mmCIF file of C-alpha atoms in Angstrom:
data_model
loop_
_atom_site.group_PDB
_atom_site.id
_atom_site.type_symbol
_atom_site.label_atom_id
_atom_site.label_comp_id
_atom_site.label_asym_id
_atom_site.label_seq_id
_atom_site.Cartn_x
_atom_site.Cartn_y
_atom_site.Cartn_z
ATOM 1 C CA UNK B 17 -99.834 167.607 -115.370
ATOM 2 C CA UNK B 18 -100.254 168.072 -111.461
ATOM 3 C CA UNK B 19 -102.209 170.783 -110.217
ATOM 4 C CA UNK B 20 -101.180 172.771 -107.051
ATOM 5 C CA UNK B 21 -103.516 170.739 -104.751
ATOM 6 C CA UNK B 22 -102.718 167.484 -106.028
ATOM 7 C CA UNK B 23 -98.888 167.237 -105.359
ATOM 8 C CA UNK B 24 -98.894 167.918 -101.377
ATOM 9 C CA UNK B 25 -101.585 165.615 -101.318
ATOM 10 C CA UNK B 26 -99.490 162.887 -103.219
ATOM 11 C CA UNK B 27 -96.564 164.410 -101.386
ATOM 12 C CA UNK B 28 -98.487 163.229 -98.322
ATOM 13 C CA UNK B 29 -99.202 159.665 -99.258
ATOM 14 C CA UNK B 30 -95.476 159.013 -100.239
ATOM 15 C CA UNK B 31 -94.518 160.446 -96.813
ATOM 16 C CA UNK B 32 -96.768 158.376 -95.316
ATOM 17 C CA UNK B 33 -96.053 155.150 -97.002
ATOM 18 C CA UNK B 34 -92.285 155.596 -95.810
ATOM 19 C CA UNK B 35 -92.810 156.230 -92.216
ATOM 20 C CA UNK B 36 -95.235 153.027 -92.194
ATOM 21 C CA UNK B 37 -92.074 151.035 -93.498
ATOM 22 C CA UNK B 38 -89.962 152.751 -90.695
ATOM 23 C CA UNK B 39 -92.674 151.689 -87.702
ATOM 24 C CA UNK B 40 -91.263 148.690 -85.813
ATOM 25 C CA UNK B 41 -93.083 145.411 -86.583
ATOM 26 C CA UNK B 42 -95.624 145.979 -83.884
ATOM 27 C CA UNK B 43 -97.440 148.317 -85.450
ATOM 28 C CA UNK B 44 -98.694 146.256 -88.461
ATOM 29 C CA UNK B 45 -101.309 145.060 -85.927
ATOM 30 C CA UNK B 46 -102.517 146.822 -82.929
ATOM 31 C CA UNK B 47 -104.140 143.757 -81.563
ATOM 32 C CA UNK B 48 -102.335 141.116 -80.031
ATOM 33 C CA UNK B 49 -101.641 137.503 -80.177
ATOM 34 C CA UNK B 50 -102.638 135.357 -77.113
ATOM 35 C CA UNK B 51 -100.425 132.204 -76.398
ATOM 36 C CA UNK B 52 -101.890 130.496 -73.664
ATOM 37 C CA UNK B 53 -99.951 127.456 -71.942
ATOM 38 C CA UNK B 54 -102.247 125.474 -69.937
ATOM 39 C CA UNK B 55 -99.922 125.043 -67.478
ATOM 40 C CA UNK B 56 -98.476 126.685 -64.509
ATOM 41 C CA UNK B 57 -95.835 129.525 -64.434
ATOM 42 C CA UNK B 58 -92.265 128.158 -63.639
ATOM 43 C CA UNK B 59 -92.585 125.048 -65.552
ATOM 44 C CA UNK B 60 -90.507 124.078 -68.536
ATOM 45 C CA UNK B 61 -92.698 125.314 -70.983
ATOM 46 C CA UNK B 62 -93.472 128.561 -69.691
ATOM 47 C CA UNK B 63 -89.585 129.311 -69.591
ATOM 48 C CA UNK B 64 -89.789 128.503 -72.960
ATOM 49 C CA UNK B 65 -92.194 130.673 -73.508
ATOM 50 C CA UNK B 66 -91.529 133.752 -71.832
ATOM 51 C CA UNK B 67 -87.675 133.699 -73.546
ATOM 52 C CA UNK B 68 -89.281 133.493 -77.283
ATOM 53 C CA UNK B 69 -91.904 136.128 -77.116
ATOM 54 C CA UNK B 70 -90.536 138.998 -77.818
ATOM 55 C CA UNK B 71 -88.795 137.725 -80.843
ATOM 56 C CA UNK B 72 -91.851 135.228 -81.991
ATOM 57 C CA UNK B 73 -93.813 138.477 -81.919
ATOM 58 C CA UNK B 74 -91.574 140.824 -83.915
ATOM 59 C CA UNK B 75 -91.848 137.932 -86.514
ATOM 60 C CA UNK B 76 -95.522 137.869 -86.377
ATOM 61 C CA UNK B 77 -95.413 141.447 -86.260
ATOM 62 C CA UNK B 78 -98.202 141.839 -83.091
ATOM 63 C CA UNK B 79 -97.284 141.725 -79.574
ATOM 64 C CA UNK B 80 -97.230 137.989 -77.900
ATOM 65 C CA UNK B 81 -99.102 137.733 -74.413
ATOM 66 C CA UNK B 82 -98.033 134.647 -72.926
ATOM 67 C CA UNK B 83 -101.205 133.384 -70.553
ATOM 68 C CA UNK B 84 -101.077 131.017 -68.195
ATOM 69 C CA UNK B 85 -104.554 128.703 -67.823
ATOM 70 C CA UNK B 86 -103.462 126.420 -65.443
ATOM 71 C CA UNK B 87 -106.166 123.475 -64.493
ATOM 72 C CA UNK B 88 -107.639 119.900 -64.792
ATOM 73 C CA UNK B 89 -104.472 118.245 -66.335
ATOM 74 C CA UNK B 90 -104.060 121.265 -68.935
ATOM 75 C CA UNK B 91 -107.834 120.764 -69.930
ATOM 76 C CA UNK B 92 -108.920 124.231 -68.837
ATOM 77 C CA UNK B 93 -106.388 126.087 -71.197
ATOM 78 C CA UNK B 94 -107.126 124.030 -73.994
ATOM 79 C CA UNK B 95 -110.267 124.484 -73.763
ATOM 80 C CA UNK B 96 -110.034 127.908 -74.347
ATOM 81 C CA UNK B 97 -108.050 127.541 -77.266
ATOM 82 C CA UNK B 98 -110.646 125.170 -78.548
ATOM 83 C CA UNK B 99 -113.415 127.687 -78.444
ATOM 84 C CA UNK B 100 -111.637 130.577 -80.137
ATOM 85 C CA UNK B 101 -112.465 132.023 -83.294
ATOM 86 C CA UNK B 102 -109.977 130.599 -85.642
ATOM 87 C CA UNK B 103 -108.996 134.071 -86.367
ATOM 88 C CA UNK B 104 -104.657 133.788 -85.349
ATOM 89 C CA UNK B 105 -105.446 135.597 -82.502
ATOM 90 C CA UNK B 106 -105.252 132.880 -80.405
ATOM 91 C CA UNK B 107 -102.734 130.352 -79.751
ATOM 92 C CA UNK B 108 -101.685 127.585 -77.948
ATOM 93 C CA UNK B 109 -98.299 126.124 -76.957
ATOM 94 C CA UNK B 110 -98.970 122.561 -75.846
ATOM 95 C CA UNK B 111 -97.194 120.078 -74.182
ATOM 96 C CA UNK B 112 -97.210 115.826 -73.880
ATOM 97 C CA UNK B 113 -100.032 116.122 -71.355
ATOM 98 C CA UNK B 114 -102.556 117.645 -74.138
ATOM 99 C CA UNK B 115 -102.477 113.961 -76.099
ATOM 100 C CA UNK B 116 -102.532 112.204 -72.768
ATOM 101 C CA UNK B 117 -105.549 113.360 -71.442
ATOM 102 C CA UNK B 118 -107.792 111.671 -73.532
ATOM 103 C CA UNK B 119 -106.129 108.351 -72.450
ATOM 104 C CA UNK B 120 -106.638 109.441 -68.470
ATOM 105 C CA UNK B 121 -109.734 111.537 -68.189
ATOM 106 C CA UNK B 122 -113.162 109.557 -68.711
ATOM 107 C CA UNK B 123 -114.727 112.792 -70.211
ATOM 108 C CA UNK B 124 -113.486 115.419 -71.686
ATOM 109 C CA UNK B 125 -115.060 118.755 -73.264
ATOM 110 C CA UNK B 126 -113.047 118.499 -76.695
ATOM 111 C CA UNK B 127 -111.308 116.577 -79.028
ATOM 112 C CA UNK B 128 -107.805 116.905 -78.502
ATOM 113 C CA UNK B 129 -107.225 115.954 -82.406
ATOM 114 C CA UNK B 130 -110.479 117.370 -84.331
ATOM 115 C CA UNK B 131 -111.085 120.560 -82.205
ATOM 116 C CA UNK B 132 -107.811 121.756 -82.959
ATOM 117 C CA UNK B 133 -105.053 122.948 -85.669
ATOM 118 C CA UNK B 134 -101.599 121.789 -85.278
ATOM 119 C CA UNK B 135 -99.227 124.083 -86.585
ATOM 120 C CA UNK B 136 -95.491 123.153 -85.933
ATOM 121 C CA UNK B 137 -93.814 120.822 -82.886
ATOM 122 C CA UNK B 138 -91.228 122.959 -82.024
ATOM 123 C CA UNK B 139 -89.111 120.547 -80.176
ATOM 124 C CA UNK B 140 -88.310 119.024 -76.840
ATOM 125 C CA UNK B 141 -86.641 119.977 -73.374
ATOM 126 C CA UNK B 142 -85.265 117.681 -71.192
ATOM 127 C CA UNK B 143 -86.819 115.739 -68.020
ATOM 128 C CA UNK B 144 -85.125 115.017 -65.036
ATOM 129 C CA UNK B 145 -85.515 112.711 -61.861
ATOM 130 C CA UNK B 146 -84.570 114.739 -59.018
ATOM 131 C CA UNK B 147 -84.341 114.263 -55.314
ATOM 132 C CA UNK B 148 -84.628 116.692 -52.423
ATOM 133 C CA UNK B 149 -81.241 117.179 -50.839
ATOM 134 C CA UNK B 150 -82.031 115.649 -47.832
ATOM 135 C CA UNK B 151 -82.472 112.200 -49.490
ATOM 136 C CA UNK B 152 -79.335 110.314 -48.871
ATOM 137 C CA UNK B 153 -78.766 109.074 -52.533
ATOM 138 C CA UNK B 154 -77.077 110.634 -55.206
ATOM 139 C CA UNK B 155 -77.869 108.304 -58.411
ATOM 140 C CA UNK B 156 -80.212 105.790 -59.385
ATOM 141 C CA UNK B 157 -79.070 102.795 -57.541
ATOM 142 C CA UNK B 158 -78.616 104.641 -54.517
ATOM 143 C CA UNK B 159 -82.397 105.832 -55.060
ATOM 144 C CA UNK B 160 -83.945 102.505 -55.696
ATOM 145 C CA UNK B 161 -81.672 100.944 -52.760
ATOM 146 C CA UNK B 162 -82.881 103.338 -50.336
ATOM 147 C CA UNK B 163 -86.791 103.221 -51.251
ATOM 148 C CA UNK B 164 -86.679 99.432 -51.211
ATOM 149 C CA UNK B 165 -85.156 99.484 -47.330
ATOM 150 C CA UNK B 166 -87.808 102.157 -46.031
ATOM 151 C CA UNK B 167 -90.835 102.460 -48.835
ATOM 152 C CA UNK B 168 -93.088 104.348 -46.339
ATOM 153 C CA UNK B 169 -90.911 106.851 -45.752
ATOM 154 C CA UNK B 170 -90.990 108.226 -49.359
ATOM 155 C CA UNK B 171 -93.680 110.479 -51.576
ATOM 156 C CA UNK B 172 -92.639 110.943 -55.132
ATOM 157 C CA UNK B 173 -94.350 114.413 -56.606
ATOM 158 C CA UNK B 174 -95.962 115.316 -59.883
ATOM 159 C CA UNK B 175 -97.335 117.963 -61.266
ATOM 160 C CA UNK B 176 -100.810 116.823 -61.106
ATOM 161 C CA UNK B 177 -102.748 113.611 -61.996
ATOM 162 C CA UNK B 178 -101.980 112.291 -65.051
ATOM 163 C CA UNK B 179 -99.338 114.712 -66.996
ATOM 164 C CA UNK B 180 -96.357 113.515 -68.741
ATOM 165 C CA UNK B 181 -94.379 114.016 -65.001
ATOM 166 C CA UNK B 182 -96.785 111.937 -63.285
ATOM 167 C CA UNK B 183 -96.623 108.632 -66.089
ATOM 168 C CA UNK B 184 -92.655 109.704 -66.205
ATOM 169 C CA UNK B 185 -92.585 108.693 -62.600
ATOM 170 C CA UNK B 186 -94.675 106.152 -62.725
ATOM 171 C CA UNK B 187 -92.439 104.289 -65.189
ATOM 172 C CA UNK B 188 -89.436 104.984 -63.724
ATOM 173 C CA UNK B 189 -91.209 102.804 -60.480
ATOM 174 C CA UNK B 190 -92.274 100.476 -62.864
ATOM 175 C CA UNK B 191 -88.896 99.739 -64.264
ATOM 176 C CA UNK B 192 -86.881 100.258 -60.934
ATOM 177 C CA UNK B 193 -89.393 97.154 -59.480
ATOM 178 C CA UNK B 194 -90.703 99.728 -56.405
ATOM 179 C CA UNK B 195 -93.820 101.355 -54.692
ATOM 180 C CA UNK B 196 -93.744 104.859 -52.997
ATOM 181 C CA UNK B 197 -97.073 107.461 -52.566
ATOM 182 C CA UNK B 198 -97.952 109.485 -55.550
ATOM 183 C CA UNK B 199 -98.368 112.885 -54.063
ATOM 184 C CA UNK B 200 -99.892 115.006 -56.999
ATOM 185 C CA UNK B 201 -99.771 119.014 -57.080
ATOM 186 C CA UNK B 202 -101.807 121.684 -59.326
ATOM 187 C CA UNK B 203 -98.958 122.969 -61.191
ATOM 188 C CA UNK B 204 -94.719 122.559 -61.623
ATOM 189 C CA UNK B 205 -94.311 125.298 -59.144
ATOM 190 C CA UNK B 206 -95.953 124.140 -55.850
ATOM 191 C CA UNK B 207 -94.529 120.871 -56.866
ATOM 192 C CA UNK B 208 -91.191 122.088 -56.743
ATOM 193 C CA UNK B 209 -91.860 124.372 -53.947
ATOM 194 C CA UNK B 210 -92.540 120.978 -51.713
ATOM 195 C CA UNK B 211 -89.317 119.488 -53.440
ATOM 196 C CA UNK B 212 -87.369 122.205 -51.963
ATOM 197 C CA UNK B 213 -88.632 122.124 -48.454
ATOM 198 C CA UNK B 214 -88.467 118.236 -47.978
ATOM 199 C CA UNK B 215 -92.366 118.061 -47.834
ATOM 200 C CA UNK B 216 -92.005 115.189 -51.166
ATOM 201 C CA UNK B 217 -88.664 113.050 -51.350
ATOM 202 C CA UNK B 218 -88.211 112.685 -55.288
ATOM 203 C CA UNK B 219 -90.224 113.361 -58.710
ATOM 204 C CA UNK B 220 -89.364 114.330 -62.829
ATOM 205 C CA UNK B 221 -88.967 117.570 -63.788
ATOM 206 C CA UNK B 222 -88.574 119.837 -66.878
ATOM 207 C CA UNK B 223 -84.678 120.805 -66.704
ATOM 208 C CA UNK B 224 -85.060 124.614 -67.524
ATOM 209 C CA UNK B 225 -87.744 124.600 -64.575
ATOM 210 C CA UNK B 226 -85.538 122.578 -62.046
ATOM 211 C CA UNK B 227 -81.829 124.169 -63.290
ATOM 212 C CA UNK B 228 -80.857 126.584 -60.956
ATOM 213 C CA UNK B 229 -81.826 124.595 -58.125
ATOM 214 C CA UNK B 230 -79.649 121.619 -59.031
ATOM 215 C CA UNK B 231 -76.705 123.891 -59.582
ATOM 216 C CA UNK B 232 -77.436 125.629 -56.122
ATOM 217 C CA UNK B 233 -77.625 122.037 -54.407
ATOM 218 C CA UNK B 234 -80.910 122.638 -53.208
ATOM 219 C CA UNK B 235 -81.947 119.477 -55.054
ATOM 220 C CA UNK B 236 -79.928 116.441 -56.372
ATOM 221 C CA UNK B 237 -79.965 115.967 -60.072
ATOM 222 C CA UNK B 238 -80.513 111.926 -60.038
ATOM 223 C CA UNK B 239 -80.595 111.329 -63.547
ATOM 224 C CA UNK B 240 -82.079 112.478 -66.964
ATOM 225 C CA UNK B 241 -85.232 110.852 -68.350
ATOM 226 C CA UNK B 242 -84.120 110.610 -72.138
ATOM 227 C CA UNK B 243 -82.140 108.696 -74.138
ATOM 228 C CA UNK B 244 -79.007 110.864 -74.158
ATOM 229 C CA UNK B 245 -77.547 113.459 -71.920
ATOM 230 C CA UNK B 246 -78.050 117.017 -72.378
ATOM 231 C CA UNK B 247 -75.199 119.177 -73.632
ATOM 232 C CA UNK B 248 -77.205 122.171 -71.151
ATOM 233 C CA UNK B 249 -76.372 119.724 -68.017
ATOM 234 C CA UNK B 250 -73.339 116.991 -69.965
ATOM 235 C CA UNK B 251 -72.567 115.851 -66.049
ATOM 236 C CA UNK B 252 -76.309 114.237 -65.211
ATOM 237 C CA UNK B 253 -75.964 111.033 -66.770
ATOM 238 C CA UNK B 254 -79.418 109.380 -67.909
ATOM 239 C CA UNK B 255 -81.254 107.029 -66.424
ATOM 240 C CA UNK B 256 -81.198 104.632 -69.153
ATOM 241 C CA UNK B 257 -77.107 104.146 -68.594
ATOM 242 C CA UNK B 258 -77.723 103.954 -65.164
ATOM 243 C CA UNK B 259 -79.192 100.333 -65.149
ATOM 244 C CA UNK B 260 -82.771 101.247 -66.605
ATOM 245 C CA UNK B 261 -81.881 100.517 -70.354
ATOM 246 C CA UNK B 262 -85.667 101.457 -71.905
ATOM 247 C CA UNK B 263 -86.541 104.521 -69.969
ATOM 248 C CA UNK B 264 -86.797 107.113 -72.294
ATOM 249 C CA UNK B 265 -89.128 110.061 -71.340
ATOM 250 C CA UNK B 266 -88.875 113.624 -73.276
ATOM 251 C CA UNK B 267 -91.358 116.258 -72.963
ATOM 252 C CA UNK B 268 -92.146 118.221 -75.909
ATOM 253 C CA UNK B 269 -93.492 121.514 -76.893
ATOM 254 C CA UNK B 270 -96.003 122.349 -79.901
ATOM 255 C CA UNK B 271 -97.628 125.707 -81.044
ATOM 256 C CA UNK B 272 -101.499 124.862 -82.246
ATOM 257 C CA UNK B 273 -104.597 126.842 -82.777
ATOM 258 C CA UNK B 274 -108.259 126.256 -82.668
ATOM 259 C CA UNK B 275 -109.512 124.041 -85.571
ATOM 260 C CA UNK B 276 -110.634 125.166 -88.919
ATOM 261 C CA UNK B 277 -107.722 127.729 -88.817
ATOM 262 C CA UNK B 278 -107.345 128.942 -92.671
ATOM 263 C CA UNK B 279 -104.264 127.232 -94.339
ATOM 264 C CA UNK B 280 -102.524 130.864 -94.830
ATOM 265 C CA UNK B 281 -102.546 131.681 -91.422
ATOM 266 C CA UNK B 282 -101.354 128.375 -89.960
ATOM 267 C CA UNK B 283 -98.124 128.923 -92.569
ATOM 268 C CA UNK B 284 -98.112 132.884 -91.412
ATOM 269 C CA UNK B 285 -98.115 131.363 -87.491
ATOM 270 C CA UNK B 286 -95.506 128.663 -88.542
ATOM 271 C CA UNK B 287 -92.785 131.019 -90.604
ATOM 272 C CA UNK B 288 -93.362 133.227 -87.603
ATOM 273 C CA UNK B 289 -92.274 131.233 -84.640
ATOM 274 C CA UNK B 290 -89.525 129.525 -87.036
ATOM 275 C CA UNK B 291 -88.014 132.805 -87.802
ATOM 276 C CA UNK B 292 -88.524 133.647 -84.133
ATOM 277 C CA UNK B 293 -86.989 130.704 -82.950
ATOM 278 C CA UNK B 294 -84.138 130.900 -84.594
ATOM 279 C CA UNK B 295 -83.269 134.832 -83.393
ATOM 280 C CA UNK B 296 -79.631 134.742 -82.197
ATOM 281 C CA UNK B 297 -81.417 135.334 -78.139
ATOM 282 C CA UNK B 298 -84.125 132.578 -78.404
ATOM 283 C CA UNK B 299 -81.417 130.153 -79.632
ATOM 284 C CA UNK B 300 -78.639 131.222 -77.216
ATOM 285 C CA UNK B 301 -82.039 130.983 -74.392
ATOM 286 C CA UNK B 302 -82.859 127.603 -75.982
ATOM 287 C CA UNK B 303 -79.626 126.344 -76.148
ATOM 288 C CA UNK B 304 -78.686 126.966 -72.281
ATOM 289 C CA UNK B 305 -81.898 125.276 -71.176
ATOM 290 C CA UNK B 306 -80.967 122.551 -73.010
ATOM 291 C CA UNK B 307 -84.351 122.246 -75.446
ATOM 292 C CA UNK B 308 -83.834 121.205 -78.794
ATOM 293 C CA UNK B 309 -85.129 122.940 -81.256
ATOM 294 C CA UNK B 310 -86.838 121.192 -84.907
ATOM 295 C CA UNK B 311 -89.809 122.634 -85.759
ATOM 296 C CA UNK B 312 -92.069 120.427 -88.093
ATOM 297 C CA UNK B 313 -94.379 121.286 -91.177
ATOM 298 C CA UNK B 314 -98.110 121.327 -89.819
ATOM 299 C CA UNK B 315 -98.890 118.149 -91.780
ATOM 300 C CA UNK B 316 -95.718 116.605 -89.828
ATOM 301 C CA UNK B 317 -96.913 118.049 -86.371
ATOM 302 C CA UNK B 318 -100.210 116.617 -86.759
ATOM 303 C CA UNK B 319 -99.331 112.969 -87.691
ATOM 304 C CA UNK B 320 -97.200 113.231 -84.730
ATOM 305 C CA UNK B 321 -100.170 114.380 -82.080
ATOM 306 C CA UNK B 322 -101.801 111.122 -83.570
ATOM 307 C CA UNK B 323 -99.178 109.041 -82.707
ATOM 308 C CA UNK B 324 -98.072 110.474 -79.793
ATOM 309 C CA UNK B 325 -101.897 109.945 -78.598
ATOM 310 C CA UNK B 326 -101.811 106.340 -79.434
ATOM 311 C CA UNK B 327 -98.263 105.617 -77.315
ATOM 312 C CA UNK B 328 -99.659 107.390 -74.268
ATOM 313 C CA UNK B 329 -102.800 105.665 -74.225
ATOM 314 C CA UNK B 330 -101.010 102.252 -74.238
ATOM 315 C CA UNK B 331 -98.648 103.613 -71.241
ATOM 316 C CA UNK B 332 -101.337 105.338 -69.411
ATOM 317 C CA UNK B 333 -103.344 101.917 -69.613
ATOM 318 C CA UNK B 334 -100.439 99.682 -68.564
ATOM 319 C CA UNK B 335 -99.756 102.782 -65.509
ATOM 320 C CA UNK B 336 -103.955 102.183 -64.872
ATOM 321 C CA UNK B 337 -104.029 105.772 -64.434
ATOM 322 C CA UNK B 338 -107.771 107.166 -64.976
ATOM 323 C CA UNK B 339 -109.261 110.531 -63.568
ATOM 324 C CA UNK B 340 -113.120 111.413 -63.649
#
């Protein structure tokens, strides 16, 4: 039998339990969930980023804060991934360049395998060769034609010393059979930036990052980097049916933490940015970008870093690309 104190006080706890169920998912955590990209705002990634945070964060149920740790190749945001506690608080969305650099960079402060936790490879987005608009070629024989006439007179652009844009371009040279400058920038967005105002002549690019531009005209859109066209951009043919037959470049995208993250947490991370991914905005975002979206198990994400490290050290080799 209740006496008159107990039953407000009980009265109290059941109130309280339902207006925890009713707080939005936000407030199951009041500290939030870093994602840092070690890579430059405007690139593909970080458009990727920025239009799945809300919704990855909902799912997680604590705020996402997208942060940007540009530097060395994408060394200096791993790096801080690498030396977080493997608490979930701190995430990384990685790119092609993370299992590069160990193929480029003579030293490096980490192991990009052992010092961290794969969790899912969400999918891929779609490269493109682009050239400025004042480049008098509109495809990739006209490219190739024009570099062979006048080879000085042409700079191809990357986003810095050995990413997956600067080996993209590099084997697109390789295959074409021609020799132009290698101007290298510190991020997608003063590399496009130089695009724009004629300072560079041609160079790969994510799509999403690169988009708007091509539709302006500001750019030409010369050809697509992977094996098939993209249904974002169905009118840029690839470079592989335009008389390159084995090019095939696509950059991918993969969520990891730091290593010796606890099993439950890299499935909690996992269902999260799943669930997130597949939110009616995110796939509508996604889907106009032209990424593809398949996330993988954690056990399939990390057999893939391995192998993905082995192909790029055998291209970056053959490219003799190696930084200090």
């Amino acid at each position: 039998m209740n006496t008159p104190t107990q039953t407000p006080i009980r009265r109290r706890g059941l109130l309280a339990a339902c207006a925890a169920l009713a707080l939005p998912a936000f407030a199951q955590s009041d500290k939030p969930v870093r994602l840092i990209l070690p890579i430059s705002a405007g690139s593909g990634v970080d458009v990727i980023a920025r239009a799945s945070s809300v919704a990855v964060g909902k799912a997680l149920g604590q705020p996402l804060v997208v942060e940007n740790l540009p530097g060395a190749g994408g060394i200096t945001g791993a790096s801080a991934v690498a030396k977080a506690a493997p608490d979930g608080l701190t995430l990384g969305l990685f790119s092609n360049n993370h299992v590069i650099n160990p193929a480029v960079y003579k030293k490096m402060p980490f192991d990009a395998i052992a010092d961290f936790t794969p969790v899912t490879v969400l999918g891929a987005t779609p490269l493109v060769l682009v050239a400025g608009k004042g480049v008098a070629a509109s495809n990739v024989r006209e490219l190739v034609a024009l570099v062979r006439t006048r080879p000085d007179d042409f700079n191809y652009a990357s986003s810095g010393n050995g990413t997956i844009i600067h080996l993209a371009g590099e084997m697109f040279l390789e295959q074409a059979g021609i020799r132009v400058r290698h101007i290298p920038y510190k991020g997608t967005g003063p590399m496009v930036n130089d695009l724009l105002g004629g300072q560079v002549q041609f160079g790969v690019v994510a799509l999403p990052a690169i988009q708007a531009h091509i539709k302006s005209g500001a750019v030409k859109a010369i050809g697509l980097c992977g094996a098939q066209r993209s249904p974002a951009a169905p009118e840029i043919p690839t470079i592989a049916e335009q008389g390159l037959p084995d090019y095939d470049v696509a950059g991918w995208f993969a969520v990891v933490g730091p290593a010796k993250l606890p099993a439950a947490e890299v499935r909690r991370v996992h269902d999260a940015f799943v669930k997130g991914f597949e939110s009616p905005e995110v796939v509508e975002a996604m889907a106009r970008q032209g990424n593809v979206v398949k996330p993988t198990s954690p056990e399939e994400a990390a057999k893939f870093f391995r192998s993905e490290a082995a192909r790029y050290a055998a291209l970056a080799k053959k490219a003799n690309v190696s930084l200090d």
